[in-house]
Amino acid sequence: MVRIRLNDRTYEYDVRSLTKAFFKEEDMIVEDMDNIENAIDIVEDDCIDEYIFVIDTSKDSIKLDISNKEKDIHQDLKETLPSYIKNIDNELDYKAKYKNYLKRLIYRLLADVLDMELPWGTLTGIRPSKIALELLEQGREDNYIKKYMLETYLTSEEKIELALSIAHREKEILDDIDYKNGYSLYVGIPFCPTRCSYCSFTSYPLDKFENMVEDYISALIKEMEYASTMIKNKILTTVYIGGGTPTTLSASQLERVINKIKELWDLSTVKEFTVEAGRPDSITREKLEVLKQCGVTRISINPQTMRQKTLDLIGRKHSIDSIEEAYNMARDVGHNNINMDLILGLPGETLEDVRYTLKRIEELNPDNLTVHTLAIKRAAYLNIYKDKYEDLLPEHVTDMVEETFRYAKEHNYIPYYMYRQKNMTDNLENIGYARYGLEGIYNILMMEERQNILALGAGAVCKFVDYENNRIERLDNVKSLNDYITRIDDMIEKKMKFSSGKGAYFNGIFR
Ligand code: SF4
């Protein structure tokens, strides 16, 4: 347990997330305190195996104090606020600089006490490449960006290089798209053949929910019919059908959904149409042909691993052969931009397993490779894999990440987008790699929050970008399948109210 005591909650979110990055497995509570002396005194009476982290912030100084009686730890740090922060008049700017300064002090103290470094330094948000991209767009040189990220966020050189190379490729792609005058359409299909043990998405296994598929499609089409009238004077840039596993639908259901999209929207401006086929056990030649004939330009076939024992363990009821069959069938049908997702840190997997997977992937030669690091905590492993916990906890995930990075480089895959999640194993990241020119444009637009995303279906979240004020407005649908079907009119009304009310003058998108 880590008990954080604050005299002021202004920076609570940042303090909490950075402290959590150091204490991944510890529970955390935040308490108010009157003054630092009091807070430290109370330490003596507290439970001896807890960390007590006292943070006292004022206009003149910052005082930190961390102790753990059982571990015999007691260390503090006091700094006077530098004048370059004290003298800032603009409140937003002051807060941003103060926050970064506070985070650097926390980092210094915790890195010292725990004898550990974080590869991303004080960066706790999910989009590290966004910083590099914004600076590039302001015309900053690489050396300036490197120095800025090192001094402001204490990010390691290796991660700075990664963020910068991704930002360069993103910029190149974005410069080619008039994304501010466009929007992207996301359609969610929340069904899967079976549910993977680690899944955190909106997903319903087909064997139990097959009887709701038709009702879902009807509700979705109703939402599409309204949504297609919502956005004015903007062109459609990309379409993405995700999930779940969209190819859980039958070939005729898939065709119906895609044809409806084509009927309601003008796709002549669309640069990319992706369907996440995802699970090989949902893919048939007929479905692949439907996708091709309907104009889908990019699909995903996701092995996650090429080790059968792992697939069995995580509840993906398909064979390695079925991955290869689905992939070869897709090529045969003419799909020429195929992504494959891999997950590092799956239960029981070693570096050797990852090398084996990469070797099998090499034979297939996909155009995109998206490498995820399993975002699951030790405690969650305990819950999911109760019986075999100790044997299954993955080790050396950082080495696995490096192995895939090396592999990608050697095989001409360029990293083009990345994101981090809360609770990520070893505080790492997910990286999308692609052969030059075959990147998933939707991934960049969505991840870097560059474009309006009109998102439809259960659990889908629309994002509307206010470019002038640099903020995002979100509009979410209910996650529950049953609620989505029965309350579809509420979802539509919510969109209606937003576009005529709060969002009426938003970026000119609804006028
Ligand atoms: S295929 Fe993806 S969405 Fe479906 S259950 Fe597995 S992890 Fe969840």
Short mmCIF file of C-alpha atoms and ligand atoms in Angstrom, two decimals:
data_model
loop_
_atom_site.label_atom_id
_atom_site.label_comp_id
_atom_site.label_asym_id
_atom_site.label_seq_id
_atom_site.Cartn_x
_atom_site.Cartn_y
_atom_site.Cartn_z
CA MET A 1 0.00 0.00 0.00
CA VAL A 2 1.18 3.52 -0.79
CA ARG A 3 -0.50 6.30 1.16
CA ILE A 4 -0.03 9.64 -0.61
CA ARG A 5 -0.64 12.68 1.59
CA LEU A 6 -1.19 15.99 -0.15
CA ASN A 7 -1.69 19.50 1.19
CA ASP A 8 -3.16 20.54 -2.17
CA ARG A 9 -4.93 18.33 -4.71
CA THR A 10 -4.23 20.51 -7.78
CA TYR A 11 -1.70 18.04 -9.16
CA GLU A 12 -3.24 14.91 -7.66
CA TYR A 13 -3.79 13.10 -10.98
CA ASP A 14 -0.17 13.58 -12.08
CA VAL A 15 1.27 12.72 -8.68
CA ARG A 16 -0.84 9.60 -8.50
CA SER A 17 0.02 8.34 -12.00
CA LEU A 18 3.75 8.92 -11.66
CA THR A 19 3.87 7.30 -8.22
CA LYS A 20 1.86 4.36 -9.61
CA ALA A 21 4.42 3.90 -12.38
CA PHE A 22 7.03 3.26 -9.68
CA PHE A 23 4.76 1.17 -7.44
CA LYS A 24 3.00 -0.91 -10.10
CA GLU A 25 1.72 -3.63 -7.81
CA GLU A 26 0.82 -1.53 -4.77
CA ASP A 27 -2.63 -0.23 -4.00
CA MET A 28 -2.72 3.51 -3.54
CA ILE A 29 -4.80 5.97 -1.58
CA VAL A 30 -4.62 9.74 -1.51
CA GLU A 31 -5.32 11.65 1.70
CA ASP A 32 -5.46 15.33 2.61
CA MET A 33 -3.08 16.74 5.19
CA ASP A 34 -2.89 20.06 7.01
CA ASN A 35 0.84 20.44 7.30
CA ILE A 36 3.88 18.36 6.54
CA GLU A 37 5.14 18.03 10.13
CA ASN A 38 1.81 16.58 11.17
CA ALA A 39 1.71 14.22 8.23
CA ILE A 40 5.16 12.83 8.96
CA ASP A 41 4.39 12.45 12.66
CA ILE A 42 1.38 10.33 11.82
CA VAL A 43 3.73 8.00 9.94
CA GLU A 44 5.00 6.64 13.22
CA ASP A 45 1.57 5.31 14.12
CA ASP A 46 0.70 3.89 10.76
CA CYS A 47 0.75 0.35 9.58
CA ILE A 48 4.45 -0.47 9.33
CA ASP A 49 4.45 -2.09 5.88
CA GLU A 50 2.93 0.93 4.14
CA TYR A 51 4.77 3.55 2.17
CA ILE A 52 3.79 7.02 3.37
CA PHE A 53 4.50 9.58 0.70
CA VAL A 54 4.03 13.16 1.85
CA ILE A 55 3.90 15.93 -0.76
CA ASP A 56 3.79 19.53 0.40
CA THR A 57 3.54 22.12 -2.40
CA SER A 58 3.49 25.89 -2.10
CA LYS A 59 4.26 28.97 -4.23
CA ASP A 60 7.80 29.06 -2.84
CA SER A 61 8.88 25.48 -2.37
CA ILE A 62 8.17 21.77 -2.72
CA LYS A 63 8.84 19.30 0.09
CA LEU A 64 8.67 15.54 -0.38
CA ASP A 65 9.05 12.85 2.26
CA ILE A 66 8.75 9.10 1.81
CA SER A 67 9.03 6.43 4.46
CA ASN A 68 8.36 2.76 5.01
CA LYS A 69 8.99 1.62 8.54
CA GLU A 70 9.26 -2.06 7.81
CA LYS A 71 11.76 -1.53 5.00
CA ASP A 72 13.62 1.02 7.08
CA ILE A 73 13.22 3.70 4.44
CA HIS A 74 13.03 7.40 5.20
CA GLN A 75 14.12 9.98 2.66
CA ASP A 76 13.14 13.54 1.92
CA LEU A 77 13.73 16.23 -0.68
CA LYS A 78 13.19 19.98 -0.35
CA GLU A 79 13.55 22.46 -3.19
CA THR A 80 12.86 26.17 -3.52
CA LEU A 81 10.76 26.89 -6.59
CA PRO A 82 13.05 28.33 -9.32
CA SER A 83 12.35 31.92 -10.35
CA TYR A 84 11.67 30.96 -13.99
CA ILE A 85 8.47 29.30 -12.69
CA LYS A 86 7.66 31.78 -9.90
CA ASN A 87 7.64 34.67 -12.35
CA ILE A 88 5.23 33.21 -14.90
CA ASP A 89 2.07 35.35 -15.15
CA ASN A 90 -0.03 33.14 -17.37
CA GLU A 91 -1.85 30.70 -15.09
CA LEU A 92 -1.99 27.80 -17.56
CA ASP A 93 1.68 28.11 -18.37
CA TYR A 94 2.55 28.40 -14.66
CA LYS A 95 0.60 25.25 -13.82
CA ALA A 96 2.16 23.27 -16.66
CA LYS A 97 5.71 24.25 -15.62
CA TYR A 98 4.99 23.71 -11.94
CA LYS A 99 3.55 20.27 -12.67
CA ASN A 100 6.59 19.20 -14.71
CA TYR A 101 8.95 20.49 -12.03
CA LEU A 102 7.04 18.65 -9.30
CA LYS A 103 7.06 15.45 -11.34
CA ARG A 104 10.83 15.68 -11.87
CA LEU A 105 11.36 16.02 -8.12
CA ILE A 106 9.09 13.06 -7.42
CA TYR A 107 10.95 11.07 -10.06
CA ARG A 108 14.35 11.92 -8.54
CA LEU A 109 13.23 10.89 -5.08
CA LEU A 110 11.46 7.65 -6.04
CA ALA A 111 14.16 6.56 -8.52
CA ASP A 112 16.69 7.01 -5.76
CA VAL A 113 14.71 5.27 -3.01
CA LEU A 114 13.64 2.33 -5.17
CA ASP A 115 16.82 2.22 -7.25
CA MET A 116 14.93 2.10 -10.54
CA GLU A 117 14.47 4.18 -13.69
CA LEU A 118 11.40 4.48 -15.89
CA PRO A 119 12.14 4.37 -19.63
CA TRP A 120 9.60 7.11 -20.32
CA GLY A 121 10.76 9.22 -17.35
CA THR A 122 7.98 11.38 -15.93
CA LEU A 123 5.74 10.88 -18.97
CA THR A 124 2.67 9.09 -17.73
CA GLY A 125 0.16 9.95 -20.48
CA ILE A 126 -0.75 7.51 -23.18
CA ARG A 127 0.62 9.45 -26.16
CA PRO A 128 4.33 10.23 -25.83
CA SER A 129 4.84 10.74 -29.56
CA LYS A 130 2.26 13.56 -29.49
CA ILE A 131 4.80 15.83 -27.77
CA ALA A 132 7.45 15.18 -30.41
CA LEU A 133 4.90 15.61 -33.21
CA GLU A 134 3.65 18.96 -31.88
CA LEU A 135 7.20 20.27 -31.60
CA LEU A 136 8.03 19.09 -35.13
CA GLU A 137 4.94 20.91 -36.37
CA GLN A 138 6.15 24.07 -34.64
CA GLY A 139 9.27 23.77 -36.78
CA ARG A 140 11.63 22.55 -34.04
CA GLU A 141 14.78 20.64 -34.99
CA ASP A 142 15.42 17.09 -33.78
CA ASN A 143 18.17 18.20 -31.39
CA TYR A 144 15.87 20.71 -29.72
CA ILE A 145 13.16 18.05 -29.28
CA LYS A 146 15.61 15.53 -27.85
CA LYS A 147 16.96 18.05 -25.35
CA TYR A 148 13.45 19.19 -24.43
CA MET A 149 12.19 15.66 -23.77
CA LEU A 150 15.27 14.73 -21.81
CA GLU A 151 15.24 17.84 -19.61
CA THR A 152 11.48 18.18 -19.19
CA TYR A 153 10.44 14.56 -18.83
CA LEU A 154 13.72 12.74 -18.05
CA THR A 155 12.85 10.32 -20.87
CA SER A 156 15.56 7.81 -21.82
CA GLU A 157 17.50 8.43 -25.05
CA GLU A 158 16.18 5.24 -26.57
CA LYS A 159 12.53 6.19 -26.02
CA ILE A 160 13.14 9.73 -27.25
CA GLU A 161 14.54 8.27 -30.50
CA LEU A 162 11.47 6.06 -30.81
CA ALA A 163 8.98 8.89 -30.18
CA LEU A 164 10.83 11.15 -32.60
CA SER A 165 11.05 8.63 -35.43
CA ILE A 166 7.32 7.90 -35.07
CA ALA A 167 6.52 11.62 -35.02
CA HIS A 168 8.50 12.12 -38.26
CA ARG A 169 6.56 9.40 -40.07
CA GLU A 170 3.26 10.64 -38.64
CA LYS A 171 4.00 14.16 -39.80
CA GLU A 172 4.84 12.96 -43.29
CA ILE A 173 1.51 11.09 -43.48
CA LEU A 174 -0.56 13.87 -41.89
CA ASP A 175 0.95 16.53 -44.19
CA ASP A 176 -0.64 14.63 -47.08
CA ILE A 177 -4.15 14.68 -45.61
CA ASP A 178 -6.51 17.60 -45.13
CA TYR A 179 -7.58 15.99 -41.87
CA LYS A 180 -9.03 19.12 -40.26
CA ASN A 181 -11.63 19.27 -43.00
CA GLY A 182 -12.48 15.63 -42.66
CA TYR A 183 -13.65 13.00 -40.24
CA SER A 184 -13.39 9.26 -39.80
CA LEU A 185 -16.11 6.72 -39.25
CA TYR A 186 -15.76 3.91 -36.71
CA VAL A 187 -18.30 1.08 -36.58
CA GLY A 188 -18.10 -1.42 -33.73
CA ILE A 189 -19.18 -5.07 -33.94
CA PRO A 190 -19.00 -6.37 -30.37
CA PHE A 191 -19.11 -10.13 -31.04
CA CYS A 192 -16.28 -12.66 -30.91
CA PRO A 193 -16.11 -16.42 -31.48
CA THR A 194 -15.08 -16.90 -27.81
CA ARG A 195 -13.88 -14.48 -25.17
CA CYS A 196 -10.10 -14.22 -24.61
CA SER A 197 -9.19 -14.46 -20.94
CA TYR A 198 -7.47 -11.05 -20.81
CA CYS A 199 -10.03 -9.15 -22.91
CA SER A 200 -10.93 -5.64 -21.79
CA PHE A 201 -13.03 -4.67 -24.82
CA THR A 202 -16.77 -4.73 -25.38
CA SER A 203 -17.05 -8.32 -26.60
CA TYR A 204 -19.79 -10.96 -26.49
CA PRO A 205 -19.06 -14.61 -27.35
CA LEU A 206 -21.17 -15.79 -30.25
CA ASP A 207 -22.27 -19.09 -28.72
CA LYS A 208 -24.22 -17.24 -26.02
CA PHE A 209 -25.27 -14.11 -27.89
CA GLU A 210 -25.92 -15.28 -31.45
CA ASN A 211 -29.64 -14.66 -31.05
CA MET A 212 -28.93 -10.94 -30.56
CA VAL A 213 -26.83 -10.38 -33.68
CA GLU A 214 -29.72 -9.49 -36.01
CA ASP A 215 -31.22 -7.07 -33.46
CA TYR A 216 -27.80 -5.50 -33.03
CA ILE A 217 -27.38 -4.97 -36.77
CA SER A 218 -30.85 -3.39 -36.96
CA ALA A 219 -30.02 -1.00 -34.09
CA LEU A 220 -26.64 -0.21 -35.66
CA ILE A 221 -28.25 0.59 -39.01
CA LYS A 222 -30.73 2.87 -37.26
CA GLU A 223 -27.83 4.71 -35.59
CA MET A 224 -25.98 4.90 -38.93
CA GLU A 225 -29.02 6.40 -40.64
CA TYR A 226 -29.12 9.27 -38.19
CA ALA A 227 -25.35 9.67 -37.86
CA SER A 228 -24.89 9.97 -41.63
CA THR A 229 -26.92 13.20 -41.52
CA MET A 230 -25.00 14.71 -38.61
CA ILE A 231 -21.77 15.97 -40.06
CA LYS A 232 -21.84 18.76 -42.61
CA ASN A 233 -19.19 20.20 -44.90
CA LYS A 234 -16.55 17.64 -43.96
CA ILE A 235 -15.30 14.81 -46.09
CA LEU A 236 -14.87 11.24 -44.94
CA THR A 237 -11.17 10.36 -44.64
CA THR A 238 -11.16 6.79 -43.31
CA VAL A 239 -13.58 4.04 -42.31
CA TYR A 240 -12.74 1.49 -39.64
CA ILE A 241 -14.88 -1.50 -38.67
CA GLY A 242 -13.55 -2.86 -35.39
CA GLY A 243 -14.74 -4.77 -32.39
CA GLY A 244 -14.92 -7.38 -31.02
CA THR A 245 -14.34 -9.28 -34.22
CA PRO A 246 -16.37 -7.93 -37.16
CA THR A 247 -15.91 -11.17 -39.15
CA THR A 248 -17.91 -12.98 -36.48
CA LEU A 249 -20.85 -11.75 -38.59
CA SER A 250 -21.86 -14.00 -41.48
CA ALA A 251 -20.81 -13.03 -45.01
CA SER A 252 -24.30 -11.72 -45.78
CA GLN A 253 -24.51 -9.75 -42.52
CA LEU A 254 -21.10 -8.20 -43.23
CA GLU A 255 -22.22 -7.31 -46.72
CA ARG A 256 -25.38 -5.71 -45.35
CA VAL A 257 -23.48 -3.53 -42.88
CA ILE A 258 -20.87 -2.43 -45.44
CA ASN A 259 -23.43 -1.80 -48.17
CA LYS A 260 -25.39 0.35 -45.72
CA ILE A 261 -22.25 2.40 -45.05
CA LYS A 262 -21.76 2.79 -48.80
CA GLU A 263 -25.38 3.80 -49.28
CA LEU A 264 -25.30 6.42 -46.50
CA TRP A 265 -21.85 7.92 -46.98
CA ASP A 266 -19.88 9.09 -49.98
CA LEU A 267 -16.76 6.92 -49.92
CA SER A 268 -15.13 8.54 -52.94
CA THR A 269 -12.88 10.62 -50.67
CA VAL A 270 -11.94 7.72 -48.37
CA LYS A 271 -8.22 6.99 -48.21
CA GLU A 272 -8.49 3.77 -46.27
CA PHE A 273 -11.22 1.28 -45.34
CA THR A 274 -10.12 -1.14 -42.62
CA VAL A 275 -11.90 -4.18 -41.25
CA GLU A 276 -10.42 -5.93 -38.27
CA ALA A 277 -10.97 -9.51 -39.28
CA GLY A 278 -9.06 -10.39 -36.15
CA ARG A 279 -9.66 -13.96 -35.09
CA PRO A 280 -8.77 -16.55 -37.74
CA ASP A 281 -11.57 -18.81 -36.50
CA SER A 282 -14.10 -16.25 -37.77
CA ILE A 283 -12.63 -15.93 -41.27
CA THR A 284 -13.93 -17.71 -44.38
CA ARG A 285 -13.13 -17.25 -48.06
CA GLU A 286 -16.65 -15.96 -48.64
CA LYS A 287 -16.22 -13.21 -46.01
CA LEU A 288 -12.80 -12.25 -47.40
CA GLU A 289 -14.36 -11.98 -50.87
CA VAL A 290 -17.19 -9.80 -49.54
CA LEU A 291 -14.65 -7.46 -47.94
CA LYS A 292 -12.61 -7.24 -51.13
CA GLN A 293 -15.64 -6.71 -53.37
CA CYS A 294 -17.04 -4.05 -51.03
CA GLY A 295 -13.85 -2.00 -51.34
CA VAL A 296 -12.12 -2.77 -48.03
CA THR A 297 -8.47 -1.79 -48.44
CA ARG A 298 -6.87 -3.03 -45.22
CA ILE A 299 -7.62 -5.98 -42.95
CA SER A 300 -6.18 -7.45 -39.76
CA ILE A 301 -5.63 -11.12 -39.10
CA ASN A 302 -4.35 -11.38 -35.57
CA PRO A 303 -2.37 -14.35 -34.32
CA GLN A 304 -1.19 -12.68 -31.04
CA THR A 305 1.27 -15.59 -30.79
CA MET A 306 2.23 -18.57 -32.95
CA ARG A 307 2.49 -20.90 -29.94
CA GLN A 308 -0.48 -23.25 -29.70
CA LYS A 309 -0.08 -23.81 -25.95
CA THR A 310 -0.53 -20.06 -25.36
CA LEU A 311 -3.56 -19.78 -27.67
CA ASP A 312 -5.19 -22.65 -25.74
CA LEU A 313 -4.40 -21.00 -22.44
CA ILE A 314 -5.82 -17.59 -23.33
CA GLY A 315 -9.08 -19.02 -24.66
CA ARG A 316 -8.54 -18.44 -28.38
CA LYS A 317 -10.02 -21.61 -29.71
CA HIS A 318 -8.19 -21.85 -33.00
CA SER A 319 -5.05 -23.47 -34.34
CA ILE A 320 -1.84 -22.03 -35.71
CA ASP A 321 -2.72 -23.68 -39.02
CA SER A 322 -5.95 -21.69 -39.15
CA ILE A 323 -3.96 -18.44 -38.88
CA GLU A 324 -1.83 -19.42 -41.85
CA GLU A 325 -4.83 -20.67 -43.82
CA ALA A 326 -6.77 -17.43 -43.22
CA TYR A 327 -3.75 -15.33 -44.16
CA ASN A 328 -3.03 -17.26 -47.37
CA MET A 329 -6.70 -17.17 -48.31
CA ALA A 330 -6.74 -13.37 -47.83
CA ARG A 331 -3.73 -12.98 -50.13
CA ASP A 332 -5.36 -15.30 -52.64
CA VAL A 333 -8.53 -13.21 -52.64
CA GLY A 334 -6.41 -10.11 -53.33
CA HIS A 335 -6.02 -8.35 -49.96
CA ASN A 336 -2.77 -6.45 -50.33
CA ASN A 337 -2.59 -4.64 -46.99
CA ILE A 338 -2.74 -7.09 -44.10
CA ASN A 339 -1.93 -6.27 -40.49
CA MET A 340 -1.04 -8.85 -37.88
CA ASP A 341 -1.30 -8.13 -34.15
CA LEU A 342 1.08 -9.74 -31.68
CA ILE A 343 0.95 -9.56 -27.90
CA LEU A 344 4.07 -9.66 -25.75
CA GLY A 345 3.88 -10.82 -22.14
CA LEU A 346 1.22 -13.49 -22.67
CA PRO A 347 1.01 -16.03 -19.84
CA GLY A 348 3.85 -18.52 -19.76
CA GLU A 349 5.63 -17.04 -22.79
CA THR A 350 9.40 -16.63 -22.88
CA LEU A 351 11.72 -14.69 -25.16
CA GLU A 352 12.21 -17.94 -27.09
CA ASP A 353 8.45 -18.14 -27.76
CA VAL A 354 8.49 -14.60 -29.12
CA ARG A 355 11.45 -15.46 -31.39
CA TYR A 356 9.55 -18.52 -32.61
CA THR A 357 6.45 -16.42 -33.32
CA LEU A 358 8.50 -13.88 -35.29
CA LYS A 359 10.07 -16.65 -37.34
CA ARG A 360 6.64 -17.99 -38.31
CA ILE A 361 5.42 -14.45 -39.05
CA GLU A 362 8.45 -13.89 -41.30
CA GLU A 363 7.21 -16.70 -43.56
CA LEU A 364 3.85 -14.97 -43.92
CA ASN A 365 5.32 -11.50 -44.50
CA PRO A 366 2.38 -9.23 -43.47
CA ASP A 367 2.39 -5.55 -44.49
CA ASN A 368 1.75 -4.23 -40.97
CA LEU A 369 2.78 -5.62 -37.62
CA THR A 370 1.22 -4.22 -34.46
CA VAL A 371 3.01 -5.20 -31.29
CA HIS A 372 1.08 -4.90 -28.03
CA THR A 373 2.40 -5.39 -24.55
CA LEU A 374 -0.18 -7.08 -22.38
CA ALA A 375 -1.66 -4.49 -20.05
CA ILE A 376 -2.38 -6.71 -17.12
CA LYS A 377 -1.31 -6.47 -13.50
CA ARG A 378 0.25 -9.22 -11.42
CA ALA A 379 -2.91 -9.34 -9.34
CA ALA A 380 -5.03 -9.86 -12.45
CA TYR A 381 -2.85 -12.80 -13.45
CA LEU A 382 -3.58 -14.23 -10.05
CA ASN A 383 -7.30 -14.00 -10.72
CA ILE A 384 -7.31 -15.26 -14.28
CA TYR A 385 -4.76 -18.05 -14.05
CA LYS A 386 -5.35 -19.08 -10.47
CA ASP A 387 -3.93 -22.58 -10.60
CA LYS A 388 -0.69 -21.99 -12.45
CA TYR A 389 0.05 -18.41 -11.49
CA GLU A 390 3.72 -18.68 -10.56
CA ASP A 391 4.68 -20.60 -13.70
CA LEU A 392 2.78 -18.33 -16.02
CA LEU A 393 3.89 -14.87 -15.04
CA PRO A 394 5.88 -13.61 -18.04
CA GLU A 395 9.39 -12.36 -17.49
CA HIS A 396 11.77 -10.29 -19.59
CA VAL A 397 9.00 -8.43 -21.40
CA THR A 398 11.41 -5.55 -22.04
CA ASP A 399 13.70 -8.00 -23.92
CA MET A 400 10.70 -9.15 -25.96
CA VAL A 401 9.93 -5.56 -26.90
CA GLU A 402 13.55 -5.06 -27.98
CA GLU A 403 13.48 -8.29 -29.97
CA THR A 404 10.40 -7.19 -31.94
CA PHE A 405 11.91 -3.74 -32.44
CA ARG A 406 15.05 -5.33 -33.92
CA TYR A 407 12.97 -7.69 -36.02
CA ALA A 408 10.89 -4.83 -37.40
CA LYS A 409 13.99 -2.87 -38.35
CA GLU A 410 15.64 -5.82 -40.06
CA HIS A 411 12.48 -6.56 -42.03
CA ASN A 412 11.81 -3.00 -43.24
CA TYR A 413 8.89 -2.23 -40.98
CA ILE A 414 8.76 1.42 -39.89
CA PRO A 415 7.22 2.37 -36.52
CA TYR A 416 4.40 4.81 -37.32
CA TYR A 417 2.17 5.07 -34.26
CA MET A 418 2.31 4.18 -30.63
CA TYR A 419 0.30 4.39 -27.47
CA ARG A 420 0.58 3.39 -23.87
CA GLN A 421 -2.07 2.07 -21.52
CA LYS A 422 -2.49 2.24 -17.82
CA ASN A 423 -1.04 -0.80 -16.03
CA MET A 424 1.18 -1.73 -18.95
CA THR A 425 3.65 -4.48 -18.19
CA ASP A 426 6.99 -2.89 -17.31
CA ASN A 427 5.67 0.56 -18.20
CA LEU A 428 6.17 -0.12 -21.91
CA GLU A 429 4.20 0.73 -25.06
CA ASN A 430 2.25 -0.63 -28.04
CA ILE A 431 3.82 0.08 -31.43
CA GLY A 432 2.33 -0.09 -34.90
CA TYR A 433 4.89 -0.96 -37.59
CA ALA A 434 4.24 -0.92 -41.32
CA ARG A 435 5.99 -1.16 -44.64
CA TYR A 436 6.41 2.34 -46.06
CA GLY A 437 3.15 3.63 -47.55
CA LEU A 438 0.98 0.88 -46.03
CA GLU A 439 0.41 2.42 -42.61
CA GLY A 440 -3.03 2.43 -41.00
CA ILE A 441 -3.98 6.10 -41.34
CA TYR A 442 -6.99 5.75 -39.02
CA ASN A 443 -4.64 4.63 -36.22
CA ILE A 444 -2.69 7.89 -36.44
CA LEU A 445 -5.75 10.12 -36.73
CA MET A 446 -7.39 8.44 -33.76
CA MET A 447 -4.39 7.91 -31.52
CA GLU A 448 -2.98 11.40 -31.95
CA GLU A 449 -6.51 12.80 -31.58
CA ARG A 450 -6.14 14.71 -34.85
CA GLN A 451 -9.54 14.19 -36.33
CA ASN A 452 -13.24 13.98 -35.52
CA ILE A 453 -14.21 10.35 -35.09
CA LEU A 454 -17.86 9.50 -35.59
CA ALA A 455 -18.11 6.23 -33.65
CA LEU A 456 -21.15 3.98 -33.81
CA GLY A 457 -22.16 0.77 -32.05
CA ALA A 458 -22.13 -0.58 -28.49
CA GLY A 459 -19.31 0.90 -26.41
CA ALA A 460 -18.22 3.25 -29.23
CA VAL A 461 -16.93 6.71 -28.27
CA CYS A 462 -17.17 9.67 -30.66
CA LYS A 463 -14.37 12.21 -30.41
CA PHE A 464 -14.89 15.73 -31.67
CA VAL A 465 -11.80 17.92 -31.91
CA ASP A 466 -11.92 21.60 -31.02
CA TYR A 467 -8.82 22.74 -32.94
CA GLU A 468 -9.05 26.33 -31.75
CA ASN A 469 -9.05 25.54 -28.05
CA ASN A 470 -7.04 22.34 -28.31
CA ARG A 471 -9.56 20.12 -26.59
CA ILE A 472 -11.60 17.00 -27.32
CA GLU A 473 -15.28 16.41 -26.64
CA ARG A 474 -16.30 12.77 -26.18
CA LEU A 475 -19.72 11.25 -26.69
CA ASP A 476 -20.11 7.64 -25.67
CA ASN A 477 -22.63 4.91 -26.35
CA VAL A 478 -23.63 2.37 -23.71
CA LYS A 479 -21.40 -0.70 -23.56
CA SER A 480 -24.02 -3.31 -22.80
CA LEU A 481 -25.32 -5.13 -25.86
CA ASN A 482 -28.83 -5.36 -24.49
CA ASP A 483 -28.90 -1.68 -23.49
CA TYR A 484 -27.60 -0.64 -26.89
CA ILE A 485 -30.33 -2.55 -28.69
CA THR A 486 -33.18 -1.50 -26.41
CA ARG A 487 -32.02 2.09 -25.93
CA ILE A 488 -30.86 2.90 -29.47
CA ASP A 489 -33.27 5.85 -29.62
CA ASP A 490 -31.54 7.33 -26.54
CA MET A 491 -28.13 6.99 -28.26
CA ILE A 492 -29.50 8.81 -31.29
CA GLU A 493 -31.13 11.51 -29.17
CA LYS A 494 -27.86 12.07 -27.33
CA LYS A 495 -26.12 12.66 -30.65
CA MET A 496 -28.94 14.95 -31.78
CA LYS A 497 -28.76 17.01 -28.60
CA PHE A 498 -25.00 17.31 -28.82
CA SER A 499 -24.96 18.44 -32.44
CA SER A 500 -27.70 21.02 -31.91
CA GLY A 501 -26.65 22.06 -28.39
CA LYS A 502 -23.18 21.98 -26.89
CA GLY A 503 -21.53 20.96 -30.13
CA ALA A 504 -23.58 23.24 -32.42
CA TYR A 505 -20.69 25.54 -33.23
CA PHE A 506 -18.03 22.97 -32.67
CA ASN A 507 -15.43 23.36 -35.30
CA GLY A 508 -18.20 24.06 -37.81
CA ILE A 509 -18.74 20.35 -38.11
CA PHE A 510 -22.51 20.26 -37.55
CA ARG A 511 -23.45 23.38 -39.51
S1 SF4 B 1 -10.63 -11.28 -30.00
FE1 SF4 B 1 -10.16 -9.29 -29.06
S2 SF4 B 1 -12.15 -8.37 -28.62
FE2 SF4 B 1 -12.49 -10.58 -28.98
S3 SF4 B 1 -12.44 -11.51 -26.96
FE3 SF4 B 1 -10.37 -11.65 -27.79
S4 SF4 B 1 -9.32 -9.79 -27.06
FE4 SF4 B 1 -11.52 -9.47 -26.76
#
